[in-house]
Amino acid sequence: MAEKMLQFTKVSRAMPAKRPAPVRAEDFREIYADFSAEAAKTQAGRCSQCGVPFCQQGCPLQNNIPDWLKLAAEDRMEEAWRVSSSTNNMPEICGRICPQDRLCEGICTIEQSGHGTVTIGSIEKHITDTAWAEGWIQPIKPPRERAQSAGIIGAGPGGLAAAEQLRRKGYQVTVYDAYDRGGGLLVYGIPGFKLEKEVVERRIRYLEASGIRFSFNTRVGKDVSLADLRTEHDTVLIATGVYAAKDLKCPGSGAEGVLAALDYLTASNRKGLGDTVEAFESGELNAEGKRVVVIGGGDTAMDCVRTAVRQGAKSVTCLYRRDKANMPGSQREVQNAEEEGVVFEWLANPEAILDTKAGKVKAVRASKMKLGEPDASGRQSPVKTGEMIDVKADMVIKALGFDPEDLPMLFNEPALTVNRWGAVRVDYATMQTSLPGVYAAGDIVRGASLVVWAIKDGRDAAEAMNKAMKAMASTKVAAE
Ligand SMILES: Cc1cc2nc3c(=O)[nH]c(=O)nc-3n(C[C@H](O)[C@H](O)[C@H](O)COP(=O)(O)OP(=O)(O)OC[C@H]3O[C@@H](n4cnc5c(N)ncnc54)[C@H](O)[C@@H]3O)c2cc1C
Ligand code: SF4
C-alpha cells in the first residue's frame, strides 16, 4: 500500500470547499465543508512519511500524524481514528480550530520544500467526524469501577480531557462549572463559524453517557469551596481558564458603547444557542447597523470582527498596533476576515475614545505607528510616527487579551501559589500545585493559550492524578 503515499509531487494541496464570503457572512455556520471520503484519502496520500516527522513535533499532543495519514490514505478509517484518538480527546475540535499554520502544518516537511503542507487538520476532522457518523465512538465502559473520585473544576477542554482520561481508568468523576453548559470557551468564546456548538455538545453528551457527572451553575469559591472539594474527592483539578480581560488604558475608555470582547462574544453565542440575552435584545451587545471598531490583533479580535459582520454591522474596522506579518492571530483567520469585508487599520495604536455629549462613543483616536527596534521577546516594538487618525465608531470592542483571576483570593486558599502574572504554579512533570492532591491544567497554568495545549495539560494532569490515587489506594490496603 506504500504506493498510496508520497503523492505530493503529483497531487496539489487542497482544502475542503470554503463557502463564498457573501454567503457565509449571512449565518454563524462553519465556513469549511467536510472533505469527501475520496478527497480525504487523496490528500492524506500526499504525506511523505518522513523518518523524523516534524509535524508530530509541532503538535503539542505529539499526535502520530504520519501513521493516521497512511491509514486514512489506505481507506482504513476506523484504524486511523483509533490511532488519532489515542493521543487526543477531541480530534474533530482540534482539526477545526487549531492554528495549524503555527503548529503541525507550519513545519510539515513538504510545506518546507515548497509543495504545500498536508492538510493535517482537515483530515483529522474528517477521520473523527466519520467515526461519529459510523457509530465507532461509544460511551466509555471502564474495565473496572474504582471507588476513588476526582473533582474537576472547569468544563473547558482542559477539564474535559482530564475527566475523560480518569473515567477511562474507572474513577468516579464530577466536573463543576460556573456556567450552565459544558465546553468553556469552546461554547461561549469561540463563534459557531469556526466551531459549531453541536460538535461540542456531542462531546458533552458522550462524556455524560460515559458516567461523568456534571454539576453546572456551580461556581467554586462561591457555591462550594475548594476545601469542600478536597474533602469530598481524592484528587482535584483546577482548570478554570483565564477571564480577567486586559483593559484599555486611555481617556474615554468608559464611554457607553465600549465593550469587553468576551461579553460581546458570549452574548452572540448564547443567542445562537437559543438563550434570551437582554443586553443583546436591548442593542447594547448587538452590532447590527453600527460602525464597529475592534481593538486587538489576536484570535479573539478576529472572532469579534467576523461576528460583527454576521450581525449586520454597517462597517467593521480592526485596529492593531503592529503590521499584518506581526499579528498574533492566525493568518488564516485574518484572510477570512478580509474576505468578509473587514477593514484592517494596521500600525494604529488607540490614544483616546472620543464620545458625544451624552457620553456615547463616537470615534477612536489612534496614533499611526512604525516598527522600531526588537524588544526583549525579539519582536519589533511599535513606535509613534506623530500622525493621528480618527476612526468613527458606534461600538468599540476591546480584544486585548486575558489575565488569570486572583484564584488564591477567590478560592480563599492563600497556600495556592501563583506566578507573577497570577497563573497557578505547577510542577510540569506532574501538573501538581502547591496544595497536596490538587492539580491544575490549561489556561489557568499557561495564561491565555490554545485548546490543544489545554487538552495536553488535562491528559498529563489525569496521568499524575491516577498515579497519586493508585498510591493512596495501595497505602490504604497495606494499612488494613
Ligand atoms: C474568543 C476566543 C477565541 C479563541 N479561539 C481559539 C482558537 O481558534 N483555537 C484555539 O486553539 N484556541 C482558541 N482560544 C483559546 C482557547 O479557547 C483556550 O485556550 C481554551 O479554551 C482553554 O481551555 P481551559 O480548559 O483551560 O479553559 P476554558 O475553556 O476557559 O474553560 C474554563 C471553564 O472553567 C469554568 N470556571 C471558571 N472559574 C470557575 C469557578 N470558580 N468555578 C467553576 N467553574 C469555573 C468556566 O466557566 C469555563 O467553563 C480562543 C479563546 C477565545 C477567548
Ligand atoms: S491537534 Fe492540532 S496541532 Fe495536533 S495534529 Fe491536530 S490540528 Fe495539528
Coordinates of C-alpha atoms and ligand atoms in Angstrom, one line a residue:
M1 CA 0.0 0.0 0.0
A2 CA 3.0 2.3 0.2
E3 CA 2.3 3.5 -3.4
K4 CA -0.6 5.4 -1.9
M5 CA 1.7 7.7 -0.1
L6 CA 4.3 10.4 -1.2
Q7 CA 1.9 11.7 -3.8
F8 CA 2.8 15.3 -3.1
T9 CA 4.6 15.8 -6.4
K10 CA 1.5 14.7 -8.3
V11 CA -1.4 15.9 -6.1
S12 CA -1.7 19.5 -5.1
R13 CA -2.7 20.7 -1.7
A14 CA -6.4 21.2 -1.5
M15 CA -8.5 22.4 1.5
P16 CA -12.2 21.4 1.8
A17 CA -14.5 23.8 0.0
K18 CA -14.9 27.2 1.7
R19 CA -18.3 28.9 1.4
P20 CA -18.2 32.1 -0.5
A21 CA -17.8 35.2 1.8
P22 CA -21.1 36.8 0.9
V23 CA -23.0 33.6 1.7
R24 CA -21.2 32.6 4.9
A25 CA -21.4 36.2 6.3
E26 CA -25.2 35.7 6.5
D27 CA -25.0 33.0 9.2
F28 CA -22.9 31.5 12.0
R29 CA -22.4 28.1 10.5
E30 CA -18.9 26.7 9.9
I31 CA -17.3 28.1 6.8
Y32 CA -15.5 25.0 5.6
A33 CA -17.3 21.9 4.3
D34 CA -16.1 18.4 5.2
F35 CA -13.8 16.6 2.8
S36 CA -15.5 13.9 0.7
A37 CA -14.2 10.4 1.6
E38 CA -12.2 10.4 -1.7
A39 CA -10.7 13.8 -1.1
A40 CA -9.6 12.9 2.4
K41 CA -7.8 9.8 1.2
T42 CA -6.2 11.6 -1.7
Q43 CA -5.0 14.5 0.4
A44 CA -3.7 12.1 3.2
G45 CA -1.7 10.3 0.4
R46 CA 0.4 13.4 -0.1
C47 CA 2.2 12.7 3.2
S48 CA 5.9 12.0 2.7
Q49 CA 6.1 9.6 5.7
C50 CA 9.3 11.3 7.0
G51 CA 11.6 9.3 9.2
V52 CA 11.6 12.1 11.6
P53 CA 8.1 13.6 11.5
F54 CA 8.4 17.3 12.2
C55 CA 4.6 17.6 12.1
Q56 CA 4.4 15.4 15.2
Q57 CA 7.0 17.7 17.0
G58 CA 4.8 20.7 16.0
C59 CA 1.7 19.2 17.6
P60 CA 1.5 19.8 21.4
L61 CA -0.1 16.3 21.7
Q62 CA 2.6 14.7 19.7
N63 CA -0.1 13.1 17.6
N64 CA 1.1 10.2 15.5
I65 CA 0.2 12.1 12.3
P66 CA 2.1 10.1 9.6
D67 CA 0.5 6.9 11.0
W68 CA -3.1 8.1 10.8
L69 CA -2.5 9.8 7.5
K70 CA -1.2 6.5 6.0
L71 CA -4.2 4.6 7.4
A72 CA -6.6 7.2 6.0
A73 CA -4.9 7.1 2.6
E74 CA -5.4 3.3 2.6
D75 CA -9.1 3.7 3.4
R76 CA -8.6 2.2 6.9
M77 CA -10.6 4.9 8.5
E78 CA -11.6 3.1 11.7
E79 CA -7.9 2.3 12.4
A80 CA -7.0 5.8 11.6
W81 CA -9.5 7.1 14.1
R82 CA -8.2 4.6 16.8
V83 CA -4.6 5.9 16.3
S84 CA -5.7 9.6 16.2
S85 CA -8.0 9.4 19.3
S86 CA -5.3 7.5 21.3
T87 CA -3.4 10.8 21.8
N88 CA -6.2 13.4 21.5
N89 CA -9.6 13.6 23.3
M90 CA -11.2 16.0 20.8
P91 CA -9.5 15.4 17.4
E92 CA -12.5 16.8 15.5
I93 CA -12.3 20.0 17.5
C94 CA -8.6 20.4 17.1
G95 CA -8.9 19.7 13.4
R96 CA -11.3 22.6 13.2
I97 CA -9.7 25.2 15.3
C98 CA -6.0 24.6 16.0
P99 CA -3.9 27.3 14.3
Q100 CA -2.3 24.6 12.2
D101 CA -0.2 27.2 10.3
R102 CA 1.7 27.8 13.6
L103 CA 1.7 24.1 14.7
C104 CA 1.7 20.8 12.8
E105 CA 1.2 22.1 9.2
G106 CA 3.6 25.0 9.6
I107 CA 6.6 22.7 9.9
C108 CA 5.4 19.8 7.7
T109 CA 8.3 18.8 5.5
I110 CA 6.6 19.2 2.2
E111 CA 5.5 22.6 3.2
Q112 CA 9.1 23.5 3.9
S113 CA 10.1 22.1 0.5
G114 CA 7.6 24.3 -1.2
H115 CA 4.9 21.7 -2.2
G116 CA 2.3 23.0 0.3
T117 CA 1.6 21.3 3.6
V118 CA -0.5 18.2 4.0
T119 CA -3.9 19.4 5.2
I120 CA -3.5 17.6 8.5
G121 CA -6.2 19.5 10.5
S122 CA -8.9 18.9 7.9
I123 CA -8.1 15.2 7.6
E124 CA -8.0 14.8 11.4
K125 CA -11.5 16.4 11.5
H126 CA -12.7 14.1 8.7
I127 CA -11.5 11.0 10.4
T128 CA -13.3 11.7 13.7
D129 CA -16.4 13.1 12.1
T130 CA -16.5 9.8 10.2
A131 CA -16.1 7.9 13.5
W132 CA -19.1 9.7 14.9
A133 CA -21.2 9.1 11.8
E134 CA -20.3 5.4 11.7
G135 CA -21.0 4.9 15.4
W136 CA -17.4 3.9 16.3
I137 CA -17.5 6.3 19.3
Q138 CA -19.3 4.7 22.1
P139 CA -19.6 5.6 25.8
I140 CA -16.7 4.5 27.9
K141 CA -17.1 1.3 29.8
P142 CA -14.2 1.1 32.2
P143 CA -12.7 -2.3 32.7
R144 CA -13.4 -1.9 36.4
E145 CA -15.1 0.7 38.6
R146 CA -12.9 2.3 41.3
A147 CA -14.4 3.9 44.4
Q148 CA -12.0 6.8 44.4
S149 CA -13.1 10.1 42.9
A150 CA -11.8 13.2 41.2
G151 CA -13.3 16.6 41.3
I152 CA -12.6 18.7 38.2
I153 CA -13.2 22.5 38.3
G154 CA -14.0 23.8 34.9
A155 CA -15.7 22.1 31.9
G156 CA -13.4 23.6 29.2
P157 CA -11.1 21.4 27.1
G158 CA -8.5 21.0 29.9
G159 CA -11.1 19.8 32.4
L160 CA -13.0 17.6 29.9
A161 CA -9.8 15.9 28.7
A162 CA -8.8 15.1 32.2
A163 CA -12.3 13.9 33.1
E164 CA -12.3 11.5 30.1
Q165 CA -8.9 10.1 30.9
L166 CA -9.8 9.5 34.5
R167 CA -13.1 7.9 33.7
R168 CA -11.4 5.5 31.3
K169 CA -9.4 4.3 34.3
G170 CA -12.7 3.7 36.2
Y171 CA -12.6 6.7 38.6
Q172 CA -15.8 8.5 39.7
V173 CA -15.5 11.9 38.2
T174 CA -17.5 15.1 38.8
V175 CA -17.0 18.2 36.8
Y176 CA -18.0 21.5 38.4
D177 CA -18.6 24.5 36.2
A178 CA -19.9 28.0 36.9
Y179 CA -21.7 28.1 33.5
D180 CA -24.9 26.4 32.7
R181 CA -23.3 24.2 29.9
G182 CA -20.1 22.4 29.4
G183 CA -17.3 23.4 26.9
G184 CA -15.9 26.6 28.5
L185 CA -14.6 28.9 25.7
L186 CA -15.4 26.2 23.1
V187 CA -19.0 27.1 23.7
Y188 CA -19.1 30.7 25.0
G189 CA -16.0 32.2 23.4
I190 CA -15.3 30.6 20.0
P191 CA -18.0 31.5 17.5
G192 CA -20.0 28.9 15.5
F193 CA -18.4 29.9 12.2
K194 CA -15.2 28.3 13.5
L195 CA -16.8 25.5 15.6
E196 CA -20.5 24.7 15.5
K197 CA -21.9 24.2 19.0
E198 CA -23.4 20.8 18.2
V199 CA -19.8 19.5 17.8
V200 CA -19.1 20.4 21.4
E201 CA -22.5 19.3 22.7
R202 CA -21.9 15.9 21.2
R203 CA -18.7 15.5 23.2
I204 CA -20.5 16.5 26.4
R205 CA -23.3 14.0 25.8
Y206 CA -20.7 11.3 25.2
L207 CA -19.0 12.1 28.5
E208 CA -22.3 12.2 30.4
A209 CA -23.2 8.8 28.8
S210 CA -19.8 7.6 30.0
G211 CA -20.7 8.2 33.6
I212 CA -19.1 11.5 34.2
R213 CA -21.3 13.8 36.4
F214 CA -21.6 17.4 35.6
S215 CA -22.5 20.0 38.3
F216 CA -23.3 23.1 36.3
N217 CA -24.2 26.6 37.7
T218 CA -21.7 25.8 40.5
R219 CA -19.0 28.4 41.0
V220 CA -16.2 27.1 43.2
G221 CA -15.3 29.8 45.7
K222 CA -19.0 30.9 45.9
D223 CA -21.4 28.0 45.7
V224 CA -18.9 25.4 47.0
S225 CA -15.4 25.8 48.4
L226 CA -12.1 24.3 47.2
A227 CA -11.7 23.0 50.8
D228 CA -15.1 21.1 50.4
L229 CA -14.0 19.6 47.1
R230 CA -10.7 18.5 48.6
T231 CA -12.6 16.7 51.4
E232 CA -15.1 15.1 49.0
H233 CA -12.6 13.9 46.4
D234 CA -9.3 12.1 46.5
T235 CA -7.8 14.5 43.9
V236 CA -8.9 17.8 42.5
L237 CA -8.1 19.5 39.2
I238 CA -8.3 23.3 38.7
A239 CA -9.0 24.0 35.0
T240 CA -10.8 27.3 35.3
G241 CA -9.2 29.2 32.4
V242 CA -8.4 32.9 32.4
Y243 CA -11.2 35.5 32.3
A244 CA -9.8 38.8 33.6
A245 CA -9.9 41.0 30.4
K246 CA -6.9 43.3 29.9
D247 CA -8.3 46.8 29.8
L248 CA -7.9 49.7 27.5
K249 CA -5.9 52.4 29.4
C250 CA -6.8 55.6 27.6
P251 CA -9.1 58.6 28.1
G252 CA -12.7 57.9 27.3
S253 CA -12.5 54.2 27.7
G254 CA -15.5 54.2 29.9
A255 CA -17.8 55.7 27.3
E256 CA -21.1 54.0 26.5
G257 CA -20.6 51.5 23.7
V258 CA -17.1 50.4 24.7
L259 CA -17.4 46.6 25.3
A260 CA -15.3 43.7 26.6
A261 CA -14.7 41.1 23.8
L262 CA -15.9 38.1 25.9
D263 CA -19.2 39.8 26.9
Y264 CA -19.9 40.5 23.3
L265 CA -19.0 37.0 22.0
T266 CA -20.7 35.2 24.9
A267 CA -24.0 37.2 24.2
S268 CA -23.7 36.2 20.5
N269 CA -23.0 32.6 21.3
R270 CA -25.9 32.5 23.7
K271 CA -28.2 33.9 21.1
G272 CA -27.1 31.2 18.7
L273 CA -27.9 28.6 21.3
G274 CA -31.4 30.0 21.7
D275 CA -31.0 31.7 25.0
T276 CA -32.6 35.1 25.8
V277 CA -30.0 37.7 26.2
E278 CA -31.3 41.0 27.5
A279 CA -28.2 43.1 26.6
F280 CA -28.4 41.7 23.1
E281 CA -32.1 42.4 22.7
S282 CA -31.6 46.0 24.0
G283 CA -29.0 46.5 21.3
E284 CA -26.1 47.0 23.7
L285 CA -24.3 43.8 22.6
N286 CA -25.6 43.7 19.1
A287 CA -23.6 45.3 16.2
E288 CA -26.5 45.5 13.8
G289 CA -26.4 48.8 11.8
K290 CA -23.4 50.1 13.8
R291 CA -19.9 51.2 12.8
V292 CA -17.8 48.8 14.8
V293 CA -14.1 49.2 15.8
V294 CA -12.3 46.2 17.3
I295 CA -9.0 46.8 19.1
G296 CA -6.5 44.0 19.1
G297 CA -4.8 41.5 16.8
G298 CA -5.3 38.1 18.2
D299 CA -7.8 35.2 17.7
T300 CA -10.3 37.0 19.9
A301 CA -10.2 40.1 17.9
M302 CA -10.7 38.1 14.7
D303 CA -13.7 36.4 16.2
C304 CA -15.2 39.8 17.2
V305 CA -14.8 41.4 13.8
R306 CA -16.3 38.4 12.0
T307 CA -19.2 38.2 14.5
A308 CA -19.9 41.9 13.9
V309 CA -20.0 41.2 10.1
R310 CA -22.6 38.5 10.7
Q311 CA -24.7 40.6 12.9
G312 CA -25.1 43.2 10.1
A313 CA -22.7 45.9 11.2
K314 CA -22.6 49.0 8.9
S315 CA -18.8 48.8 8.9
V316 CA -16.1 46.8 10.8
T317 CA -12.6 48.0 11.3
C318 CA -9.8 46.3 13.2
L319 CA -7.1 48.5 14.8
Y320 CA -3.8 46.8 15.5
R321 CA -0.6 48.5 16.6
R322 CA 1.8 46.3 14.6
D323 CA 1.6 45.2 11.0
K324 CA -0.1 42.2 9.4
A325 CA 3.0 40.0 9.5
N326 CA 3.3 40.5 13.2
M327 CA -0.2 39.8 14.2
P328 CA -0.6 37.2 17.0
G329 CA -3.7 35.8 15.4
S330 CA -3.7 33.0 12.8
Q331 CA -3.1 34.4 9.3
R332 CA -5.8 32.1 8.0
E333 CA -8.3 33.9 10.2
V334 CA -7.1 37.3 9.1
Q335 CA -7.6 36.2 5.5
N336 CA -11.1 35.0 6.3
A337 CA -11.9 38.4 7.9
E338 CA -10.5 40.3 4.9
E339 CA -12.6 38.2 2.6
E340 CA -15.7 39.0 4.7
G341 CA -15.2 42.8 4.3
V342 CA -13.3 43.7 7.5
V343 CA -11.0 46.7 7.1
F344 CA -7.7 46.5 8.9
E345 CA -6.0 49.6 10.1
W346 CA -2.5 48.3 10.7
L347 CA 0.1 50.1 12.8
A348 CA -2.5 52.1 14.7
N349 CA -2.5 52.4 18.5
P350 CA -5.5 53.8 20.3
E351 CA -4.8 57.0 22.2
A352 CA -8.4 58.1 23.2
I353 CA -12.0 57.2 22.8
L354 CA -14.0 60.2 21.7
D355 CA -17.6 60.5 22.9
T356 CA -20.7 62.6 22.4
K357 CA -22.1 65.0 25.0
A358 CA -24.3 62.2 26.1
G359 CA -21.3 60.0 26.8
K360 CA -21.7 57.7 23.8
V361 CA -18.7 56.6 21.9
K362 CA -18.3 58.3 18.5
A363 CA -14.7 57.6 17.4
V364 CA -11.4 56.1 18.3
R365 CA -8.4 58.4 18.0
A366 CA -5.2 56.4 17.2
S367 CA -1.5 57.2 16.7
K368 CA 0.0 55.8 13.5
M369 CA 3.0 53.6 14.3
K370 CA 6.1 52.2 12.6
L371 CA 8.1 49.2 13.7
G372 CA 11.3 50.0 15.6
E373 CA 13.9 48.0 17.4
P374 CA 13.2 44.5 18.6
D375 CA 12.1 44.2 22.2
A376 CA 13.2 41.6 24.8
S377 CA 10.9 39.0 23.0
G378 CA 12.6 39.7 19.7
R379 CA 9.5 41.3 18.2
Q380 CA 9.9 44.8 16.7
S381 CA 8.4 47.4 19.0
P382 CA 5.8 49.8 17.5
V383 CA 6.8 53.5 17.8
K384 CA 4.7 56.6 17.1
T385 CA 5.1 58.4 13.7
G386 CA 3.4 61.5 15.0
E387 CA 0.4 61.1 12.7
M388 CA -3.0 60.7 14.3
I389 CA -6.2 59.3 12.8
D390 CA -9.9 59.2 14.0
V391 CA -11.9 56.1 13.1
K392 CA -15.7 56.7 13.5
A393 CA -17.4 54.2 15.8
D394 CA -20.8 53.5 17.4
M395 CA -19.4 50.4 19.1
V396 CA -15.8 49.7 20.3
I397 CA -14.8 46.2 21.3
K398 CA -11.7 45.7 23.5
A399 CA -9.9 42.4 22.5
L400 CA -6.6 42.9 24.2
G401 CA -6.2 39.5 25.9
F402 CA -6.9 38.0 29.2
D403 CA -5.2 37.5 32.6
P404 CA -5.8 35.0 35.3
E405 CA -8.2 36.0 38.1
D406 CA -6.9 36.1 41.6
L407 CA -7.6 32.4 42.4
P408 CA -6.0 32.2 45.9
M409 CA -8.4 35.0 46.9
L410 CA -11.4 33.6 45.0
F411 CA -10.8 30.2 46.4
N412 CA -9.9 31.5 49.9
E413 CA -6.7 29.4 49.7
P414 CA -3.6 31.6 50.2
A415 CA -1.4 28.5 50.1
L416 CA -2.2 28.0 46.4
T417 CA 0.9 29.6 44.8
V418 CA 0.7 31.6 41.6
N419 CA 3.4 33.2 39.4
R420 CA 3.8 37.0 39.0
W421 CA 1.1 37.0 36.3
G422 CA -1.3 35.2 38.6
A423 CA -1.2 31.8 36.7
V424 CA -1.3 28.8 39.0
R425 CA 2.2 27.4 39.6
V426 CA 2.6 23.7 38.9
D427 CA 5.4 21.2 38.7
Y428 CA 5.2 20.5 35.0
A429 CA 6.3 16.9 35.5
T430 CA 3.1 16.2 37.5
M431 CA 0.9 19.3 37.0
Q432 CA 0.6 19.3 40.8
T433 CA 0.0 22.7 42.5
S434 CA 1.4 23.8 45.9
L435 CA -1.6 22.1 47.5
P436 CA -1.3 18.3 48.1
G437 CA -3.7 16.4 45.9
V438 CA -4.6 19.5 43.8
Y439 CA -3.6 19.7 40.2
A440 CA -4.0 22.4 37.5
A441 CA -4.3 22.4 33.7
G442 CA -4.9 24.7 30.7
D443 CA -5.0 28.5 30.5
I444 CA -5.0 28.9 34.3
V445 CA -1.5 27.5 34.2
R446 CA -0.2 28.8 30.9
G447 CA -2.1 32.1 30.6
A448 CA -4.3 32.5 27.6
S449 CA -3.2 29.8 25.2
L450 CA -4.8 27.2 22.9
V451 CA -7.3 24.4 23.1
V452 CA -4.7 21.8 22.1
W453 CA -2.4 22.8 25.0
A454 CA -5.3 22.6 27.5
I455 CA -6.0 19.1 26.3
K456 CA -2.3 18.2 26.7
D457 CA -2.3 19.6 30.2
G458 CA -5.5 17.8 31.1
R459 CA -4.1 14.5 29.9
D460 CA -0.9 15.0 31.8
A461 CA -2.7 16.0 35.0
A462 CA -5.0 13.0 34.7
E463 CA -2.0 10.7 34.4
A464 CA -0.5 12.1 37.6
M465 CA -3.8 12.0 39.4
N466 CA -4.2 8.4 38.5
K467 CA -0.7 7.6 39.9
A468 CA -1.4 9.5 43.1
M469 CA -4.8 7.8 43.6
K470 CA -3.3 4.4 42.9
A471 CA -0.6 5.1 45.5
M472 CA -3.2 6.2 48.0
A473 CA -5.2 3.0 47.4
S474 CA -2.2 0.7 47.9
T475 CA -1.2 2.6 51.1
K476 CA -4.8 2.1 52.4
V477 CA -4.7 -1.7 51.5
A478 CA -1.3 -2.1 53.2
A479 CA -2.6 -0.3 56.3
E480 CA -5.6 -2.6 56.6
Ligands
LIG1 C1 -12.7 34.4 21.7 C2 -11.6 33.3 21.8 C3 -11.3 32.6 20.6 C4 -10.4 31.5 20.7 N1 -10.1 30.8 19.6 C5 -9.2 29.8 19.6 C6 -8.9 29.0 18.5 O1 -9.4 29.3 17.4 N2 -8.1 27.9 18.6 C7 -7.6 27.6 19.8 O2 -6.8 26.6 19.9 N3 -7.8 28.3 21.0 C8 -8.6 29.4 20.9 N4 -8.9 30.2 22.0 C9 -8.2 29.8 23.3 C10 -8.9 28.6 23.9 O3 -10.3 28.8 23.9 C11 -8.4 28.4 25.3 O4 -7.0 28.3 25.3 C12 -9.0 27.1 25.9 O5 -10.4 27.1 25.9 C13 -8.5 26.9 27.4 O6 -9.1 25.8 27.9 P1 -9.3 25.7 29.5 O7 -10.0 24.4 29.7 O8 -8.1 26.0 30.2 O9 -10.3 26.9 29.9 P2 -11.7 27.4 29.4 O10 -12.1 26.9 28.1 O11 -11.7 28.8 29.7 O12 -12.7 26.7 30.5 C14 -12.7 27.0 31.8 C15 -14.0 26.7 32.4 O13 -13.9 26.9 33.9 C16 -15.1 27.4 34.3 N5 -14.8 28.2 35.6 C17 -14.0 29.3 35.7 N6 -14.0 29.6 37.0 C18 -14.7 28.7 37.7 C19 -15.1 28.5 39.1 N7 -14.6 29.3 40.0 N8 -15.9 27.5 39.4 C20 -16.4 26.7 38.5 N9 -16.1 26.8 37.1 C21 -15.3 27.8 36.8 C22 -15.6 28.3 33.2 O14 -17.0 28.6 33.4 C23 -15.2 27.5 32.0 O15 -16.3 26.7 31.6 C24 -9.8 31.2 21.9 C25 -10.1 32.0 23.1 C26 -11.0 33.0 23.0 C27 -11.3 33.8 24.2
SF4_2 S1 -4.1 18.5 17.4 FE1 -3.8 20.5 16.3 S2 -1.5 20.6 16.2 FE2 -2.0 18.5 16.6 S3 -2.2 17.4 14.6 FE3 -4.2 18.1 15.2 S4 -4.5 20.1 14.2 FE4 -2.3 19.7 14.2

